[in-house]
Coordinates of C-alpha atoms in Angstrom, one line a residue:
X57 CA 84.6 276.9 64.1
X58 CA 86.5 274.5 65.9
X59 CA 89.4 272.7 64.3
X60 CA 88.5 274.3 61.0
X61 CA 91.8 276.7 59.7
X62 CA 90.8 279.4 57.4
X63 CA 93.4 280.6 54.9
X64 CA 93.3 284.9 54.9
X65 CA 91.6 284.5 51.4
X66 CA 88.8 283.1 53.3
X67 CA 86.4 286.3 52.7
X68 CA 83.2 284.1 54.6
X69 CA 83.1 282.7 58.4
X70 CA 81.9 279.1 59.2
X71 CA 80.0 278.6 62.6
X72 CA 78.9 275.0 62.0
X73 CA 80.6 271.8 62.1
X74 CA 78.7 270.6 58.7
X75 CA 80.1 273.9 56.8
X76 CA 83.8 273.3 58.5
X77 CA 83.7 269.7 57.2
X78 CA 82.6 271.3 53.7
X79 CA 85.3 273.7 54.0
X80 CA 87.9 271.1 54.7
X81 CA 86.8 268.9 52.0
X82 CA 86.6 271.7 49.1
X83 CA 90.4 272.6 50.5
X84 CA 91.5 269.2 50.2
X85 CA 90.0 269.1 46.5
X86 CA 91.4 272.3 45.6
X87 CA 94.9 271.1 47.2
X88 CA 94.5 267.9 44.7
X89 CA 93.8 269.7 42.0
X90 CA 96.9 271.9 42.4
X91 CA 98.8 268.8 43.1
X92 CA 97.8 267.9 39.0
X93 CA 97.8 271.1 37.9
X94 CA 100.6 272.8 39.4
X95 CA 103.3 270.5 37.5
X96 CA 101.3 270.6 34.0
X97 CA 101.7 274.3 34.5
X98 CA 105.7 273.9 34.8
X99 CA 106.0 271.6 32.0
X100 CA 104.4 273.7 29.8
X101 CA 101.7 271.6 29.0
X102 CA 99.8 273.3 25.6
X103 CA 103.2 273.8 24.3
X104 CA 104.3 270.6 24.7
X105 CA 100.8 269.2 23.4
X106 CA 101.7 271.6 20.7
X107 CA 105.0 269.9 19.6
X108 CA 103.8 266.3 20.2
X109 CA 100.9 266.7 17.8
X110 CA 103.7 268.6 15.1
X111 CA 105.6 265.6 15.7
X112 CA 102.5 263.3 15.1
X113 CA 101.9 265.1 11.8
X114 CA 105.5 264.7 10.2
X115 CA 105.7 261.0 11.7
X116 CA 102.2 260.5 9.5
X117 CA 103.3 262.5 6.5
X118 CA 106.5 260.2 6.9
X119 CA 104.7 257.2 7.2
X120 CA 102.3 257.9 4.1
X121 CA 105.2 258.6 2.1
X122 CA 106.6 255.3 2.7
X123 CA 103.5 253.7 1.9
X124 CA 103.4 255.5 -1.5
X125 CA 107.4 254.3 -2.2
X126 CA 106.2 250.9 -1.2
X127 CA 103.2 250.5 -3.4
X128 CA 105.5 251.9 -6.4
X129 CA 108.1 249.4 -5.4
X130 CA 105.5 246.9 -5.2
X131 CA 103.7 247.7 -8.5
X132 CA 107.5 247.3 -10.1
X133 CA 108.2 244.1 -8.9
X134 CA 104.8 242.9 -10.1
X135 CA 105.5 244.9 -13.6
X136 CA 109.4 243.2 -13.6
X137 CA 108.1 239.7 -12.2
X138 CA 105.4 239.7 -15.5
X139 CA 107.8 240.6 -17.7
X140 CA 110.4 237.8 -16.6
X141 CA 107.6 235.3 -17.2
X142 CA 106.9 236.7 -20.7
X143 CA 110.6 236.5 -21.5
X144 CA 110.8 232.7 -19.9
X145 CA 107.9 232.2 -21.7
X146 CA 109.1 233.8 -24.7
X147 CA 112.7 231.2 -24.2
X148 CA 111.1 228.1 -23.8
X149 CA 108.9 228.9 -27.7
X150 CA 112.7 229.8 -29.2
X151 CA 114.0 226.5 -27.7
X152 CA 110.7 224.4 -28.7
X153 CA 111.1 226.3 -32.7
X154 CA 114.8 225.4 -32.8
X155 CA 114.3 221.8 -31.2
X156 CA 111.9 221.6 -34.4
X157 CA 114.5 223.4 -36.8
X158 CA 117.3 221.3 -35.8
X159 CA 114.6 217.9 -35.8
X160 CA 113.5 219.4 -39.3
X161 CA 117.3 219.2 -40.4
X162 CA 118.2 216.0 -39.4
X163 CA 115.2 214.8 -41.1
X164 CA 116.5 216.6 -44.0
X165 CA 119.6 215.0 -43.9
X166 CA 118.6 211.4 -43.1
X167 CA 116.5 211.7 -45.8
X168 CA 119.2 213.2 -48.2
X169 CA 121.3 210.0 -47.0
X170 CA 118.5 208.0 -47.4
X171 CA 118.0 208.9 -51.2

């Protein structure tokens, strides 16, 4: 077992160089992955997975709510824009019918004059 360090919890003995260079490389990995897991594990990892996806939910709800509000704004605009273009619309045939009227009474007159 030379150069290879067994931790107490080490319930097995090596005797061969091949199973010491195993044992240092499955300590290595375990050290890595306690390296990664170790801080997760202070932060509080499921819990803060937890409140990211609640926040995710409300930010989505928000965000479909604001889509609703802007298709209802939208589908005003549109409703308001149509109706302005029936009223313009509905301008320029009073001004063509009293052009007429007022051509209609100068003709009356002219004639009148005329007579």
């Amino acid at each position: 077992m030379e150069g290879c360090s067994l931790h107490p919890e080490t319930w097995f003995i090596y005797n061969d160089n091949s199973n010491c260079m195993q044992l240092r490389k499955l300590k290595r990995q375990q050290e890595n992955l306690r390296a990664v897991l170790n801080p997760l594990r202070e932060r509080d990892w499921p819990n803060r997975l937890q409140h990211e996806r609640t926040e995710l939910q409300k930010i989505t709800a928000t965000i479909s709510e604001f889509k609703q509000k802007l298709d209802a704004i939208t589908n005003e605009v549109r409703l308001r824009t149509e109706e302005e273009q029936e009223l313009e619309y509905g301008i320029i045939i009073l001004e063509e019918e009293l052009k007429q009227l007022e051509d209609d009474v100068n003709d009356a007159i002219l004639s009148e004059i005329n007579e």
